Amino acid sequence: MGRTTRTRIVVLGGSFGGLTAAHELRRLLPREQREITLISRDRSFVFIPSLPWVAMGHQTMDDISFDLDSSLSSKGIEFVPGEATAVDTQARTVAVGGKEIEYDFLVVATGHRSANEAVPGLGPFDGPGHSLMSPPETEEAAEAWKRFLDDPGPMVIGSAPGASCLGPAYEFAFEVDHALRRRNARHLVPITFVTPEPVLGHFGVGGMGRARQFLEGEFEERDIPYHTSAAVSKITDSSVELADGHSFESCYSLIIPPLAGARVVTESPGLGNPKGFVPVDDYYRHTEFDNVYAVGVTVATSPVDQPPVPVNFPKTGHMTVQMAKAAARSIAADIRGGEHAAPRPLFVRCVMDLGDRAAHMMADPVRPPRNRASMSVGRRWLWAKRAYARYFLSNMRSGRTWLP
Ligand SMILES: Cc1cc2nc3c(=O)[nH]c(=O)nc-3n(C[C@H](O)[C@H](O)[C@H](O)COP(=O)(O)OP(=O)(O)OC[C@H]3O[C@@H](n4cnc5c(N)ncnc54)[C@H](O)[C@@H]3O)c2cc1C
């Protein structure tokens, strides 16, 4: 699509997907002819994978975030703070703060909404449970953790049926175990782990290398009883209940919820499916609208298998950055009139904090069968995870979108 006038590209969302897409588009397209605008409800980019460290009191929200406006303005990208309420795919406009912003190309990267309504008691703002799924929820979890340390008791940690972001539940369980041992208080806190996964380490991707064997051994060694294919059905102030009748005493429950798409997607006719996820092709282009792309958690995906209790396919930050870079390349090709680069299947790389060490896991492609899957454990991965968080933040702030 060759154009003589300025092409207007609007990016919705300022996290892994939106910020990567905006910076990558700016790198690929000259400033004179392309206007890039990023709309975000949040004024900061937050390195979400570090939220468990905030919940444990090791870091503050300021340590893991930066201001979007200064990052974007230095690259000539306009920042519009505010909550988009509707996308009109016919008029090609986004409604935000009483204004209609026109676009030629739109990238939707609005992430998730925690579907806390799925299980009574999922919290923190809808029920007594705690959560790590967003900065405000994590700050609440951190305050509750401080209070819990003064008056410890049983804990239940895990994920609800249909969850897709399962890694943080494991990380939190290991970090809690480690923190309590260091205080000589582990004997006061029976920890139970519950997960909808058919086996530990399934992660919604059918397992990763020897993750199952490793996690089973680790939980056994740390005296953390675990229940797989567990369907959490209710959380109260003092218990976590399963659909099969099991009930566990708990005075601090952290259960990862299933996710839904952002409200702006559900409330914009034709943009998403009923759960609020956006259907895309292999290039992350909307299946109906050629000029609309979607990346990250907002993308509709199918589960890799059908276990007895549903587990959904995860979209990690690492995968989100791959999607955003691919979508930016496709938009640049649409504008310049070139061919789309052949799609590369997503791969995943992540480092799980175990408290005293960390586990590096890699699966390529993420959906089995795979060419490669590996796992390695050691203290060096904990240092690597800490260093990478700082490195990623500094790269993103200055518009570099390199990915290991
Ligand atoms: C506790 C935790 C730990 C994690 N650990 C890892 C890890 O170790 N490695 C890894 O790769 N991934 C990890 N992830 C996953 C990773 O954080 C997500 O994949 C990533 O945040 C997805 O990015 P996104 O841009 O799709 O959406 P999000 O990060 O959810 O961001 C959505 C953006 O859209 C904006 N937005 C939403 N609605 C609107 C609206 N209506 N108008 C304007 N703006 C809007 C929001 O303000 C936000 O900027 C973790 C996730 C959690 C919760």
CSV table of C-alpha atoms and ligand atoms in Angstrom, one decimal:
chain,number,residue,atom,x,y,z
A,1,MET,CA,0.0,0.0,0.0
A,2,GLY,CA,2.1,3.0,-1.2
A,3,ARG,CA,1.1,6.4,0.3
A,4,THR,CA,2.1,10.0,-0.2
A,5,THR,CA,0.4,11.4,2.9
A,6,ARG,CA,1.6,10.7,6.4
A,7,THR,CA,0.5,7.2,7.5
A,8,ARG,CA,-1.0,7.1,11.0
A,9,ILE,CA,-0.2,4.1,13.1
A,10,VAL,CA,-1.8,3.8,16.5
A,11,VAL,CA,-0.6,1.3,19.1
A,12,LEU,CA,-2.9,0.4,22.0
A,13,GLY,CA,-1.1,-0.6,25.2
A,14,GLY,CA,2.3,0.4,26.6
A,15,SER,CA,3.7,-2.9,27.9
A,16,PHE,CA,5.8,-5.6,26.3
A,17,GLY,CA,3.7,-5.8,23.2
A,18,GLY,CA,2.8,-2.1,22.6
A,19,LEU,CA,6.1,-0.5,23.5
A,20,THR,CA,8.1,-3.0,21.5
A,21,ALA,CA,5.8,-2.6,18.5
A,22,ALA,CA,6.0,1.3,18.7
A,23,HIS,CA,9.8,1.3,19.0
A,24,GLU,CA,10.3,-1.3,16.3
A,25,LEU,CA,8.0,0.6,14.0
A,26,ARG,CA,9.9,3.8,14.6
A,27,ARG,CA,13.2,2.0,13.8
A,28,LEU,CA,11.8,0.6,10.5
A,29,LEU,CA,9.9,3.7,9.3
A,30,PRO,CA,11.2,7.2,8.8
A,31,ARG,CA,9.8,10.0,11.0
A,32,GLU,CA,8.8,12.4,8.2
A,33,GLN,CA,6.1,10.2,6.7
A,34,ARG,CA,4.7,8.1,9.6
A,35,GLU,CA,3.0,9.3,12.7
A,36,ILE,CA,3.2,6.8,15.5
A,37,THR,CA,0.9,7.3,18.5
A,38,LEU,CA,0.8,5.0,21.6
A,39,ILE,CA,-2.2,5.0,23.8
A,40,SER,CA,-1.8,3.5,27.3
A,41,ARG,CA,-4.0,3.5,30.4
A,42,ASP,CA,-0.8,3.2,32.5
A,43,ARG,CA,1.8,6.0,32.3
A,44,SER,CA,4.7,3.7,33.1
A,45,PHE,CA,6.2,0.6,31.6
A,46,VAL,CA,6.4,-2.0,34.4
A,47,PHE,CA,8.7,-5.1,34.1
A,48,ILE,CA,5.9,-7.5,35.1
A,49,PRO,CA,8.2,-10.6,35.5
A,50,SER,CA,9.7,-8.8,38.6
A,51,LEU,CA,6.3,-8.5,40.3
A,52,PRO,CA,7.0,-11.6,42.5
A,53,TRP,CA,10.1,-9.7,43.9
A,54,VAL,CA,7.8,-6.7,44.7
A,55,ALA,CA,5.4,-9.1,46.5
A,56,MET,CA,8.2,-10.5,48.6
A,57,GLY,CA,9.4,-6.9,49.5
A,58,HIS,CA,12.8,-7.3,47.6
A,59,GLN,CA,12.0,-4.5,45.2
A,60,THR,CA,9.7,-1.6,44.8
A,61,MET,CA,7.5,-0.7,41.9
A,62,ASP,CA,9.8,2.2,41.1
A,63,ASP,CA,12.8,-0.2,40.8
A,64,ILE,CA,11.0,-2.1,38.0
A,65,SER,CA,9.4,0.7,35.9
A,66,PHE,CA,10.0,3.8,33.9
A,67,ASP,CA,8.0,6.7,32.5
A,68,LEU,CA,6.5,5.9,29.0
A,69,ASP,CA,6.3,9.6,27.9
A,70,SER,CA,10.0,10.3,28.1
A,71,SER,CA,10.9,6.9,26.4
A,72,LEU,CA,8.5,7.6,23.6
A,73,SER,CA,9.1,11.3,23.0
A,74,SER,CA,12.8,10.8,22.6
A,75,LYS,CA,12.0,8.7,19.6
A,76,GLY,CA,9.3,11.0,18.1
A,77,ILE,CA,6.4,8.8,19.1
A,78,GLU,CA,3.4,10.6,20.5
A,79,PHE,CA,2.1,9.4,23.9
A,80,VAL,CA,-1.6,9.6,24.7
A,81,PRO,CA,-2.3,8.6,28.3
A,82,GLY,CA,-5.8,7.3,28.9
A,83,GLU,CA,-8.1,4.3,28.6
A,84,ALA,CA,-9.3,3.5,25.1
A,85,THR,CA,-13.0,2.7,25.4
A,86,ALA,CA,-13.8,1.6,21.8
A,87,VAL,CA,-12.2,0.8,18.4
A,88,ASP,CA,-14.4,1.4,15.3
A,89,THR,CA,-12.9,-0.8,12.7
A,90,GLN,CA,-15.1,0.7,9.9
A,91,ALA,CA,-14.4,4.4,10.7
A,92,ARG,CA,-10.8,3.4,11.7
A,93,THR,CA,-10.8,5.3,15.0
A,94,VAL,CA,-10.0,4.7,18.6
A,95,ALA,CA,-12.1,6.5,21.3
A,96,VAL,CA,-10.0,7.8,24.2
A,97,GLY,CA,-10.8,10.6,26.7
A,98,GLY,CA,-13.7,12.0,24.7
A,99,LYS,CA,-11.6,12.1,21.5
A,100,GLU,CA,-11.5,9.9,18.4
A,101,ILE,CA,-8.0,9.2,17.2
A,102,GLU,CA,-7.8,8.1,13.5
A,103,TYR,CA,-5.5,5.4,12.3
A,104,ASP,CA,-4.4,3.8,9.1
A,105,PHE,CA,-2.9,0.9,11.0
A,106,LEU,CA,-3.7,-0.3,14.5
A,107,VAL,CA,-1.7,-2.6,16.8
A,108,VAL,CA,-3.8,-3.9,19.7
A,109,ALA,CA,-1.6,-4.9,22.7
A,110,THR,CA,-4.0,-4.4,25.6
A,111,GLY,CA,-3.0,-7.5,27.5
A,112,HIS,CA,-5.4,-9.2,29.9
A,113,ARG,CA,-8.1,-8.6,32.5
A,114,SER,CA,-8.0,-11.0,35.4
A,115,ALA,CA,-11.2,-13.0,35.2
A,116,ASN,CA,-11.7,-13.2,38.9
A,117,GLU,CA,-15.4,-13.8,38.5
A,118,ALA,CA,-14.4,-17.4,37.4
A,119,VAL,CA,-13.9,-18.6,41.0
A,120,PRO,CA,-15.6,-17.1,44.1
A,121,GLY,CA,-13.0,-15.5,46.3
A,122,LEU,CA,-10.3,-14.7,43.8
A,123,GLY,CA,-8.9,-11.4,44.8
A,124,PRO,CA,-7.6,-9.2,46.1
A,125,PHE,CA,-10.2,-6.6,45.2
A,126,ASP,CA,-13.0,-9.1,44.5
A,127,GLY,CA,-12.3,-11.5,47.3
A,128,PRO,CA,-9.9,-12.6,50.0
A,129,GLY,CA,-7.3,-14.2,47.7
A,130,HIS,CA,-4.1,-12.4,46.7
A,131,SER,CA,-2.7,-12.0,43.2
A,132,LEU,CA,0.5,-11.1,41.2
A,133,MET,CA,-1.3,-10.3,38.0
A,134,SER,CA,-0.9,-6.5,38.0
A,135,PRO,CA,1.0,-3.8,39.9
A,136,PRO,CA,-1.9,-2.8,42.2
A,137,GLU,CA,-2.6,-6.4,43.1
A,138,THR,CA,1.0,-7.1,43.8
A,139,GLU,CA,1.3,-4.1,46.1
A,140,GLU,CA,-1.7,-5.5,48.0
A,141,ALA,CA,0.0,-9.0,48.1
A,142,ALA,CA,3.2,-7.4,49.5
A,143,GLU,CA,1.3,-5.6,52.3
A,144,ALA,CA,-0.5,-8.8,53.1
A,145,TRP,CA,2.8,-10.7,53.2
A,146,LYS,CA,4.2,-8.3,55.7
A,147,ARG,CA,1.2,-8.8,58.0
A,148,PHE,CA,1.3,-12.5,57.5
A,149,LEU,CA,4.9,-12.7,58.7
A,150,ASP,CA,3.8,-11.2,62.0
A,151,ASP,CA,1.1,-13.9,62.4
A,152,PRO,CA,2.0,-16.9,60.1
A,153,GLY,CA,-0.2,-19.9,59.3
A,154,PRO,CA,-1.0,-22.2,56.5
A,155,MET,CA,-0.7,-21.0,52.9
A,156,VAL,CA,-2.2,-22.3,49.6
A,157,ILE,CA,-0.5,-21.2,46.4
A,158,GLY,CA,-1.4,-22.2,42.8
A,159,SER,CA,-3.6,-21.5,39.8
A,160,ALA,CA,-7.3,-21.7,39.0
A,161,PRO,CA,-8.9,-23.7,36.3
A,162,GLY,CA,-8.3,-22.2,32.8
A,163,ALA,CA,-5.2,-20.2,34.0
A,164,SER,CA,-2.5,-19.6,31.4
A,165,CYS,CA,0.2,-17.7,33.3
A,166,LEU,CA,1.3,-20.6,35.6
A,167,GLY,CA,5.0,-19.8,36.2
A,168,PRO,CA,4.5,-17.1,38.8
A,169,ALA,CA,2.6,-19.5,41.1
A,170,TYR,CA,5.7,-21.8,41.2
A,171,GLU,CA,8.0,-18.8,41.6
A,172,PHE,CA,6.0,-17.4,44.5
A,173,ALA,CA,5.9,-20.9,46.2
A,174,PHE,CA,9.7,-21.2,46.0
A,175,GLU,CA,10.4,-17.7,47.1
A,176,VAL,CA,8.0,-18.0,50.1
A,177,ASP,CA,9.6,-21.3,51.1
A,178,HIS,CA,13.1,-19.8,50.8
A,179,ALA,CA,12.2,-16.6,52.7
A,180,LEU,CA,10.5,-18.5,55.5
A,181,ARG,CA,13.5,-20.9,55.9
A,182,ARG,CA,15.9,-17.9,56.2
A,183,ARG,CA,13.7,-16.6,59.1
A,184,ASN,CA,13.6,-20.1,60.7
A,185,ALA,CA,9.8,-19.8,60.4
A,186,ARG,CA,9.1,-22.5,57.7
A,187,HIS,CA,7.9,-24.9,60.4
A,188,LEU,CA,5.0,-22.5,61.2
A,189,VAL,CA,3.7,-22.4,57.6
A,190,PRO,CA,2.4,-25.5,55.9
A,191,ILE,CA,2.4,-24.7,52.2
A,192,THR,CA,0.1,-26.5,49.7
A,193,PHE,CA,0.4,-26.1,45.9
A,194,VAL,CA,-2.7,-26.6,43.7
A,195,THR,CA,-2.7,-26.5,40.0
A,196,PRO,CA,-5.0,-27.4,37.1
A,197,GLU,CA,-2.1,-28.8,35.2
A,198,PRO,CA,-2.3,-32.6,34.7
A,199,VAL,CA,1.4,-32.8,35.8
A,200,LEU,CA,3.7,-30.3,37.4
A,201,GLY,CA,5.6,-28.2,34.8
A,202,HIS,CA,3.0,-28.6,32.1
A,203,PHE,CA,2.8,-24.8,32.0
A,204,GLY,CA,0.0,-24.9,29.4
A,205,VAL,CA,2.5,-25.9,26.8
A,206,GLY,CA,2.5,-29.7,27.3
A,207,GLY,CA,5.6,-29.6,29.5
A,208,MET,CA,9.2,-28.4,29.0
A,209,GLY,CA,12.1,-30.8,28.9
A,210,ARG,CA,12.5,-32.4,32.3
A,211,ALA,CA,10.5,-29.7,34.2
A,212,ARG,CA,8.1,-32.2,35.6
A,213,GLN,CA,10.7,-34.4,37.2
A,214,PHE,CA,12.6,-31.4,38.5
A,215,LEU,CA,9.6,-29.7,40.1
A,216,GLU,CA,8.3,-32.9,41.7
A,217,GLY,CA,11.7,-33.4,43.3
A,218,GLU,CA,11.9,-29.8,44.4
A,219,PHE,CA,8.5,-29.8,46.0
A,220,GLU,CA,9.2,-33.1,47.8
A,221,GLU,CA,12.5,-31.8,49.1
A,222,ARG,CA,10.9,-28.6,50.3
A,223,ASP,CA,7.9,-30.3,52.0
A,224,ILE,CA,5.4,-28.7,49.7
A,225,PRO,CA,2.5,-31.1,49.0
A,226,TYR,CA,1.1,-30.6,45.6
A,227,HIS,CA,-2.2,-31.4,43.9
A,228,THR,CA,-2.4,-31.6,40.1
A,229,SER,CA,-5.6,-31.6,38.0
A,230,ALA,CA,-7.0,-29.5,40.9
A,231,ALA,CA,-10.0,-27.4,40.2
A,232,VAL,CA,-10.1,-24.5,42.8
A,233,SER,CA,-13.7,-23.8,43.3
A,234,LYS,CA,-13.8,-21.3,46.2
A,235,ILE,CA,-11.4,-19.2,48.3
A,236,THR,CA,-12.5,-17.9,51.7
A,237,ASP,CA,-10.6,-16.0,54.5
A,238,SER,CA,-9.5,-19.3,56.0
A,239,SER,CA,-9.6,-21.9,53.2
A,240,VAL,CA,-9.1,-22.9,49.6
A,241,GLU,CA,-11.7,-25.4,48.3
A,242,LEU,CA,-11.5,-27.8,45.3
A,243,ALA,CA,-14.4,-29.0,43.2
A,244,ASP,CA,-13.7,-32.6,44.3
A,245,GLY,CA,-14.5,-31.7,47.9
A,246,HIS,CA,-10.9,-31.3,49.2
A,247,SER,CA,-10.5,-28.2,51.4
A,248,PHE,CA,-7.2,-26.8,52.6
A,249,GLU,CA,-6.8,-24.4,55.5
A,250,SER,CA,-5.2,-21.2,54.4
A,251,CYS,CA,-4.7,-17.8,55.8
A,252,TYR,CA,-2.7,-16.5,52.8
A,253,SER,CA,-4.0,-17.8,49.5
A,254,LEU,CA,-2.4,-16.7,46.2
A,255,ILE,CA,-4.2,-18.3,43.2
A,256,ILE,CA,-3.5,-17.2,39.7
A,257,PRO,CA,-6.8,-16.4,37.9
A,258,PRO,CA,-7.8,-17.3,34.3
A,259,LEU,CA,-7.5,-14.4,32.0
A,260,ALA,CA,-9.9,-12.6,29.7
A,261,GLY,CA,-9.1,-9.9,27.1
A,262,ALA,CA,-9.3,-6.2,27.9
A,263,ARG,CA,-12.8,-4.6,28.1
A,264,VAL,CA,-12.0,-2.3,25.1
A,265,VAL,CA,-11.7,-5.5,22.9
A,266,THR,CA,-15.0,-7.0,24.2
A,267,GLU,CA,-16.8,-3.7,23.8
A,268,SER,CA,-15.6,-3.1,20.2
A,269,PRO,CA,-17.9,-5.0,17.8
A,270,GLY,CA,-15.9,-7.4,15.5
A,271,LEU,CA,-12.6,-6.8,17.1
A,272,GLY,CA,-12.3,-9.9,19.4
A,273,ASN,CA,-13.9,-13.2,20.3
A,274,PRO,CA,-16.4,-13.3,23.3
A,275,LYS,CA,-13.6,-13.7,25.8
A,276,GLY,CA,-12.0,-10.5,24.5
A,277,PHE,CA,-9.1,-12.1,22.6
A,278,VAL,CA,-8.2,-11.0,19.1
A,279,PRO,CA,-8.1,-13.6,16.3
A,280,VAL,CA,-5.0,-13.2,14.1
A,281,ASP,CA,-3.2,-15.0,11.3
A,282,ASP,CA,0.5,-16.1,11.4
A,283,TYR,CA,1.6,-12.5,10.8
A,284,TYR,CA,-0.4,-11.3,13.9
A,285,ARG,CA,-2.8,-9.6,11.4
A,286,HIS,CA,-6.5,-9.6,12.3
A,287,THR,CA,-8.3,-12.4,10.5
A,288,GLU,CA,-10.9,-9.8,9.2
A,289,PHE,CA,-9.2,-6.4,9.1
A,290,ASP,CA,-6.0,-6.1,7.1
A,291,ASN,CA,-5.0,-2.9,8.8
A,292,VAL,CA,-5.4,-4.2,12.4
A,293,TYR,CA,-2.7,-6.3,14.2
A,294,ALA,CA,-2.7,-7.7,17.7
A,295,VAL,CA,0.2,-9.0,19.8
A,296,GLY,CA,0.8,-10.4,23.3
A,297,VAL,CA,-1.7,-11.6,25.8
A,298,THR,CA,-4.6,-10.1,23.8
A,299,VAL,CA,-4.0,-12.6,20.9
A,300,ALA,CA,-6.5,-15.6,20.7
A,301,THR,CA,-4.8,-18.9,20.9
A,302,SER,CA,-5.9,-22.5,21.4
A,303,PRO,CA,-4.7,-24.8,24.2
A,304,VAL,CA,-2.1,-27.4,23.3
A,305,ASP,CA,-4.1,-30.3,24.8
A,306,GLN,CA,-7.3,-31.0,26.6
A,307,PRO,CA,-6.4,-32.1,30.2
A,308,PRO,CA,-9.2,-33.0,32.7
A,309,VAL,CA,-9.1,-29.5,34.2
A,310,PRO,CA,-8.6,-26.8,31.6
A,311,VAL,CA,-5.2,-25.1,31.3
A,312,ASN,CA,-4.7,-22.4,28.7
A,313,PHE,CA,-1.8,-21.5,26.4
A,314,PRO,CA,0.5,-18.9,27.9
A,315,LYS,CA,1.7,-15.8,26.2
A,316,THR,CA,4.9,-14.8,28.0
A,317,GLY,CA,6.7,-11.4,27.8
A,318,HIS,CA,9.4,-13.1,25.7
A,319,MET,CA,6.8,-14.4,23.2
A,320,THR,CA,5.0,-11.1,23.2
A,321,VAL,CA,8.2,-9.3,22.1
A,322,GLN,CA,8.6,-11.8,19.3
A,323,MET,CA,5.0,-11.1,18.2
A,324,ALA,CA,5.4,-7.3,18.4
A,325,LYS,CA,8.6,-7.4,16.3
A,326,ALA,CA,7.0,-9.6,13.7
A,327,ALA,CA,3.8,-7.4,13.5
A,328,ALA,CA,6.0,-4.3,13.1
A,329,ARG,CA,7.9,-5.8,10.2
A,330,SER,CA,4.6,-6.8,8.6
A,331,ILE,CA,3.2,-3.3,8.9
A,332,ALA,CA,6.4,-1.8,7.5
A,333,ALA,CA,6.0,-4.2,4.6
A,334,ASP,CA,2.3,-3.2,4.1
A,335,ILE,CA,3.3,0.5,4.0
A,336,ARG,CA,6.3,0.1,1.7
A,337,GLY,CA,4.6,-2.4,-0.5
A,338,GLY,CA,7.0,-5.3,0.2
A,339,GLU,CA,6.3,-8.9,1.1
A,340,HIS,CA,5.7,-10.1,4.7
A,341,ALA,CA,8.7,-12.0,6.1
A,342,ALA,CA,7.9,-15.7,6.5
A,343,PRO,CA,6.5,-16.3,10.0
A,344,ARG,CA,8.8,-18.0,12.5
A,345,PRO,CA,7.1,-20.2,15.1
A,346,LEU,CA,7.2,-18.7,18.6
A,347,PHE,CA,9.9,-20.1,21.0
A,348,VAL,CA,10.1,-19.5,24.7
A,349,ARG,CA,12.9,-18.9,27.1
A,350,CYS,CA,12.3,-18.1,30.8
A,351,VAL,CA,14.1,-18.2,34.1
A,352,MET,CA,12.2,-19.3,37.2
A,353,ASP,CA,13.3,-18.0,40.5
A,354,LEU,CA,13.6,-20.8,43.1
A,355,GLY,CA,14.6,-18.6,46.0
A,356,ASP,CA,18.2,-19.7,46.4
A,357,ARG,CA,18.8,-20.6,42.7
A,358,ALA,CA,16.9,-20.4,39.5
A,359,ALA,CA,16.0,-22.6,36.6
A,360,HIS,CA,16.5,-21.6,33.0
A,361,MET,CA,14.0,-23.3,30.5
A,362,MET,CA,13.9,-23.1,26.8
A,363,ALA,CA,11.5,-24.7,24.3
A,364,ASP,CA,11.6,-24.1,20.5
A,365,PRO,CA,9.1,-24.0,19.2
A,366,VAL,CA,6.8,-23.5,22.2
A,367,ARG,CA,4.2,-25.8,20.8
A,368,PRO,CA,5.2,-29.5,20.8
A,369,PRO,CA,6.6,-31.4,18.9
A,370,ARG,CA,9.8,-29.4,19.3
A,371,ASN,CA,13.3,-29.2,17.8
A,372,ARG,CA,14.8,-28.3,21.2
A,373,ALA,CA,13.8,-28.2,24.8
A,374,SER,CA,16.3,-27.7,27.7
A,375,MET,CA,16.5,-27.0,31.4
A,376,SER,CA,19.4,-25.9,33.5
A,377,VAL,CA,19.4,-25.1,37.2
A,378,GLY,CA,21.9,-23.1,39.3
A,379,ARG,CA,22.7,-19.9,41.2
A,380,ARG,CA,24.1,-18.3,38.1
A,381,TRP,CA,20.6,-18.2,36.6
A,382,LEU,CA,19.4,-16.2,39.6
A,383,TRP,CA,22.1,-13.6,39.0
A,384,ALA,CA,21.3,-13.7,35.2
A,385,LYS,CA,17.6,-13.1,36.0
A,386,ARG,CA,18.4,-10.1,38.1
A,387,ALA,CA,20.8,-8.7,35.6
A,388,TYR,CA,18.5,-9.3,32.7
A,389,ALA,CA,15.6,-7.4,34.4
A,390,ARG,CA,17.8,-4.3,34.7
A,391,TYR,CA,19.2,-4.8,31.1
A,392,PHE,CA,15.7,-5.2,29.6
A,393,LEU,CA,14.4,-2.1,31.4
A,394,SER,CA,17.3,0.0,30.2
A,395,ASN,CA,16.9,-1.3,26.6
A,396,MET,CA,13.2,-0.7,26.5
A,397,ARG,CA,13.5,2.8,27.9
A,398,SER,CA,15.9,3.7,25.1
A,399,GLY,CA,14.0,2.0,22.4
A,400,ARG,CA,16.2,-1.1,21.8
A,401,THR,CA,14.1,-4.2,21.3
A,402,TRP,CA,16.8,-6.9,21.1
A,403,LEU,CA,15.7,-10.3,22.5
A,404,PRO,CA,18.0,-13.2,23.5
B,1,LIG,C1,3.7,-12.2,37.9
B,1,LIG,C2,4.1,-12.4,36.5
B,1,LIG,C3,5.3,-12.9,36.2
B,1,LIG,C4,5.7,-13.1,34.8
B,1,LIG,N1,6.9,-13.6,34.6
B,1,LIG,C5,7.3,-13.7,33.3
B,1,LIG,C6,8.7,-14.1,32.9
B,1,LIG,O1,9.5,-14.4,33.8
B,1,LIG,N2,9.0,-14.1,31.6
B,1,LIG,C7,8.2,-13.8,30.6
B,1,LIG,O2,8.5,-13.8,29.4
B,1,LIG,N3,6.9,-13.4,30.9
B,1,LIG,C8,6.4,-13.4,32.2
B,1,LIG,N4,5.2,-13.0,32.5
B,1,LIG,C9,4.2,-12.7,31.4
B,1,LIG,C10,4.4,-11.2,30.8
B,1,LIG,O3,4.4,-10.3,31.9
B,1,LIG,C11,3.3,-11.0,29.9
B,1,LIG,O4,3.4,-11.9,28.8
B,1,LIG,C12,3.4,-9.6,29.3
B,1,LIG,O5,3.2,-8.6,30.3
B,1,LIG,C13,2.3,-9.4,28.2
B,1,LIG,O6,2.5,-8.1,27.6
B,1,LIG,P1,1.3,-7.4,26.9
B,1,LIG,O7,1.9,-6.2,26.3
B,1,LIG,O8,0.6,-8.4,26.0
B,1,LIG,O9,0.2,-7.0,28.0
B,1,LIG,P2,0.3,-6.3,29.4
B,1,LIG,O10,1.6,-6.5,30.0
B,1,LIG,O11,-0.9,-6.9,30.2
B,1,LIG,O12,0.0,-4.8,29.1
B,1,LIG,C14,-1.2,-4.3,28.6
B,1,LIG,C15,-1.0,-2.8,28.3
B,1,LIG,O13,-2.2,-2.3,27.7
B,1,LIG,C16,-2.7,-1.2,28.5
B,1,LIG,N5,-4.1,-1.2,28.3
B,1,LIG,C17,-5.0,-2.2,28.7
B,1,LIG,N6,-6.3,-1.8,28.3
B,1,LIG,C18,-6.1,-0.5,27.8
B,1,LIG,C19,-7.1,0.4,27.3
B,1,LIG,N7,-8.4,0.1,27.3
B,1,LIG,N8,-6.6,1.6,26.9
B,1,LIG,C20,-5.3,1.9,26.9
B,1,LIG,N9,-4.4,1.0,27.4
B,1,LIG,C21,-4.8,-0.1,27.8
B,1,LIG,C22,-2.1,-1.4,29.9
B,1,LIG,O14,-2.1,-0.1,30.5
B,1,LIG,C23,-0.7,-2.0,29.6
B,1,LIG,O15,0.2,-1.0,29.2
B,1,LIG,C24,4.8,-12.8,33.8
B,1,LIG,C25,3.5,-12.3,34.1
B,1,LIG,C26,3.1,-12.1,35.5
B,1,LIG,C27,1.8,-11.6,35.8
